[in-house]
PDB file of C-alpha atoms in Angstrom:
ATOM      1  CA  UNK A  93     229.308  32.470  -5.797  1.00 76.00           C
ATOM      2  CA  UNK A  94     227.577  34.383  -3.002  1.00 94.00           C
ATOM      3  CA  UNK A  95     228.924  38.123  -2.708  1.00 97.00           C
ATOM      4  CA  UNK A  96     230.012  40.057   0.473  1.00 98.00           C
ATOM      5  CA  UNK A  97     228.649  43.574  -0.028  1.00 97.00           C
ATOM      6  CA  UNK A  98     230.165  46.584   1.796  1.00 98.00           C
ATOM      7  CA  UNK A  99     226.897  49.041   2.674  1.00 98.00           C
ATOM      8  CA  UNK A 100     228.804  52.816   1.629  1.00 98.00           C
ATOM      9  CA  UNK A 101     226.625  55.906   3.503  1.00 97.00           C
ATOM     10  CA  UNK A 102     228.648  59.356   3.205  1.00 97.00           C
ATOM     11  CA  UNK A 103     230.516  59.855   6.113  1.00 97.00           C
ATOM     12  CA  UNK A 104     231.798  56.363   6.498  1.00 97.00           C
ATOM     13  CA  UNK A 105     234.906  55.468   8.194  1.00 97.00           C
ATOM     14  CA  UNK A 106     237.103  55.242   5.455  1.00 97.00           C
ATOM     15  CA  UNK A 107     239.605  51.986   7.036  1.00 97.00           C
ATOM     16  CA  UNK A 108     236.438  50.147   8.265  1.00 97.00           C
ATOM     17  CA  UNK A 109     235.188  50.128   4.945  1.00 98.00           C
ATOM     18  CA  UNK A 110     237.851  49.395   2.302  1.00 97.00           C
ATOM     19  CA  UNK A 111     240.226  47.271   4.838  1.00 98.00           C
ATOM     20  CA  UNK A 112     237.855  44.535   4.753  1.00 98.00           C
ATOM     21  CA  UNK A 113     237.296  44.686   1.124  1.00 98.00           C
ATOM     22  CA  UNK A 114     241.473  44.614   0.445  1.00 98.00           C
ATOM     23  CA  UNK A 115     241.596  41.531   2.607  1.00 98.00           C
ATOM     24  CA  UNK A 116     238.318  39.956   1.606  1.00 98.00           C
ATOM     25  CA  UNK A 117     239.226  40.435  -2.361  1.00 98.00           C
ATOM     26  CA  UNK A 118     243.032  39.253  -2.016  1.00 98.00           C
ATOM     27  CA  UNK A 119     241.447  36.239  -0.169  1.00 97.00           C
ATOM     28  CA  UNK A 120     239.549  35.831  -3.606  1.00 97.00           C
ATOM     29  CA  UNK A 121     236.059  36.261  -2.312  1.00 97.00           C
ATOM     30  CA  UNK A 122     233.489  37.946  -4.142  1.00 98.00           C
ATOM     31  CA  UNK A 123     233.242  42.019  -2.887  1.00 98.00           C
ATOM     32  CA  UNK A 124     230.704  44.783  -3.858  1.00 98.00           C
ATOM     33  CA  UNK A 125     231.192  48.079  -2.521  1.00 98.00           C
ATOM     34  CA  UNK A 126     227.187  49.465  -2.545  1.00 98.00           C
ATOM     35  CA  UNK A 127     226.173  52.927  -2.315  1.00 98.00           C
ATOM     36  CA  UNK A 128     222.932  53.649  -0.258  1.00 97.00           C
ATOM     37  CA  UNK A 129     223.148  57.761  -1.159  1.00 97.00           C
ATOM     38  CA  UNK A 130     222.306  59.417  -4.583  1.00 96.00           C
ATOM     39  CA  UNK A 131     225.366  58.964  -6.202  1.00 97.00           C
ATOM     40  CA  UNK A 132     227.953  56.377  -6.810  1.00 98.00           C
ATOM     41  CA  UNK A 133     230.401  58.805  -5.531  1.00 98.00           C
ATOM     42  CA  UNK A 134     230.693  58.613  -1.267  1.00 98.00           C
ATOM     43  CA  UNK A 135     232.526  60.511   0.668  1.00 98.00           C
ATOM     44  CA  UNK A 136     234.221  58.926   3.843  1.00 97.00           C
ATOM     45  CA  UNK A 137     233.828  60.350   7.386  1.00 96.00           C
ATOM     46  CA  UNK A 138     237.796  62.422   6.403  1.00 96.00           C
ATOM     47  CA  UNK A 139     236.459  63.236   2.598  1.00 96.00           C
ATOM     48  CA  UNK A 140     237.845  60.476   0.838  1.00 97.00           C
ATOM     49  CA  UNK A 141     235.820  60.307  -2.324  1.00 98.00           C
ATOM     50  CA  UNK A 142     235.095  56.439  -2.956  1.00 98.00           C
ATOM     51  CA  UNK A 143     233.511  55.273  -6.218  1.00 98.00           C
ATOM     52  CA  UNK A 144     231.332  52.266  -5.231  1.00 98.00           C
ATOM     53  CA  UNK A 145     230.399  49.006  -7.260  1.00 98.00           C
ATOM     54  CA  UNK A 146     227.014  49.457  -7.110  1.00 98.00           C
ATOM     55  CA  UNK A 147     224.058  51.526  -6.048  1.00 98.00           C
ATOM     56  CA  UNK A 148     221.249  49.759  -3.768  1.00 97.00           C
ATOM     57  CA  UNK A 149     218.726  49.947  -6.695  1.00 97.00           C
ATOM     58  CA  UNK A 150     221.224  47.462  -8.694  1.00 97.00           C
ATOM     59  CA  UNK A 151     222.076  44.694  -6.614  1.00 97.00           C
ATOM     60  CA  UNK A 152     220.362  41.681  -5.442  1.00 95.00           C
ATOM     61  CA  UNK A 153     219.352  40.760  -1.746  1.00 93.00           C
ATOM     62  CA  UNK A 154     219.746  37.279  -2.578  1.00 92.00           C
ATOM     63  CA  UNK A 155     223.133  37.114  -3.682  1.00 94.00           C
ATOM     64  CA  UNK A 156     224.319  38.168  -0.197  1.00 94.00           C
ATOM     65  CA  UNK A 157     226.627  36.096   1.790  1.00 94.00           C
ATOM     66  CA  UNK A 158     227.717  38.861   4.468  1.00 95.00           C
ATOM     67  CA  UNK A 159     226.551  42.435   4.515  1.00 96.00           C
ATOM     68  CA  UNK A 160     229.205  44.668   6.325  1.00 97.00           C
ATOM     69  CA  UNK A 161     228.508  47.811   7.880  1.00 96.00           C
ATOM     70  CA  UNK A 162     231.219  50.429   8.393  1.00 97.00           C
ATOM     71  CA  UNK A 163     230.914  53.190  11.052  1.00 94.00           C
ATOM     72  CA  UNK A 164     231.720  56.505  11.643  1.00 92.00           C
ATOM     73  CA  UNK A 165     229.740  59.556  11.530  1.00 92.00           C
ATOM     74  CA  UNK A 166     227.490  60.719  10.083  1.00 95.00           C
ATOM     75  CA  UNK A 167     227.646  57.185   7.641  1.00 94.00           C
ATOM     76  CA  UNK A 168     226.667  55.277  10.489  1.00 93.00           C
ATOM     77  CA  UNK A 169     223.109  57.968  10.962  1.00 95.00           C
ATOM     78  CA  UNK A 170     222.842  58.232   7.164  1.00 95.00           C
ATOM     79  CA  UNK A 171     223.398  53.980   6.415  1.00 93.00           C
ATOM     80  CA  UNK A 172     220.555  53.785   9.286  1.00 92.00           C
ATOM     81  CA  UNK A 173     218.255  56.459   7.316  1.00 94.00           C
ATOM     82  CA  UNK A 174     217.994  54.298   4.014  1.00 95.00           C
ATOM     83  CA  UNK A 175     214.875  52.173   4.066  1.00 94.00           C
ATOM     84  CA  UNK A 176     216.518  49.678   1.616  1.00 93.00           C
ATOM     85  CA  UNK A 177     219.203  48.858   3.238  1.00 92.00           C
ATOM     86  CA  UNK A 178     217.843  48.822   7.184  1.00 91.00           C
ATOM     87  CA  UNK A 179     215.069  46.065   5.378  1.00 92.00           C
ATOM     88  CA  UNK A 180     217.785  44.219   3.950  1.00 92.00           C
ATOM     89  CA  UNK A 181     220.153  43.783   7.285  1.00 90.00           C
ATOM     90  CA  UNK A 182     216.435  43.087   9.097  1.00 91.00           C
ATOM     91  CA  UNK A 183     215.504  40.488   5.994  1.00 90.00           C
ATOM     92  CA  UNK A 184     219.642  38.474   6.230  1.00 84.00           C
ATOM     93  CA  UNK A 185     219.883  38.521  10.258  1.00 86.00           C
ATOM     94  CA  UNK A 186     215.917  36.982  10.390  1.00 89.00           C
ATOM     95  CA  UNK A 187     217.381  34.443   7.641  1.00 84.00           C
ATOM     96  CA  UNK A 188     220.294  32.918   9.979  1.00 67.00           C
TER      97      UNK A 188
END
């Protein structure tokens, strides 16, 4: 099974990001939060401290089925600063 992975950049907006993955996982589909900082540990845009799935360096591009992107600021500036992940979104949307 493919997996939907939720990109996590401190200072993202905490209901764009784990909304989707409540719905997503009660709908039984395969979620990984992922987190494109230092630590596993990201704070959301209001301080919410969210312990992701994964870091980056762990997962698989290939495995993706959807890559989701929350906002706010300053995630939305840091998620566009990691090399990694900007390759990745560039690498799925040339795919489709």
């Amino acid at each position: 099974m493919k997996t939907i992975f939720v990109f996590l950049a401190e200072g993202f907006e905490e209901i764009e990001a784990l909304t989707p993955v409540d719905v997503l996982r009660r709908a039984g589909l395969s979620v990984q939060t992922v987190s494109v900082m230092d630590e596993q540990v990201v704070a959301g845009a209001h301080g919410v401290p969210v312990m992701a799935d994964k870091m980056f360096a762990e997962i698989n591009p290939e495995d993706a089925e959807m890559i989701l992107l929350p906002g706010g600021l300053p995630g939305a500036t840091n998620l566009d600063a990691h090399e990694g992940s900007s390759r990745m979104i560039l690498d799925f949307a040339a795919a489709e």
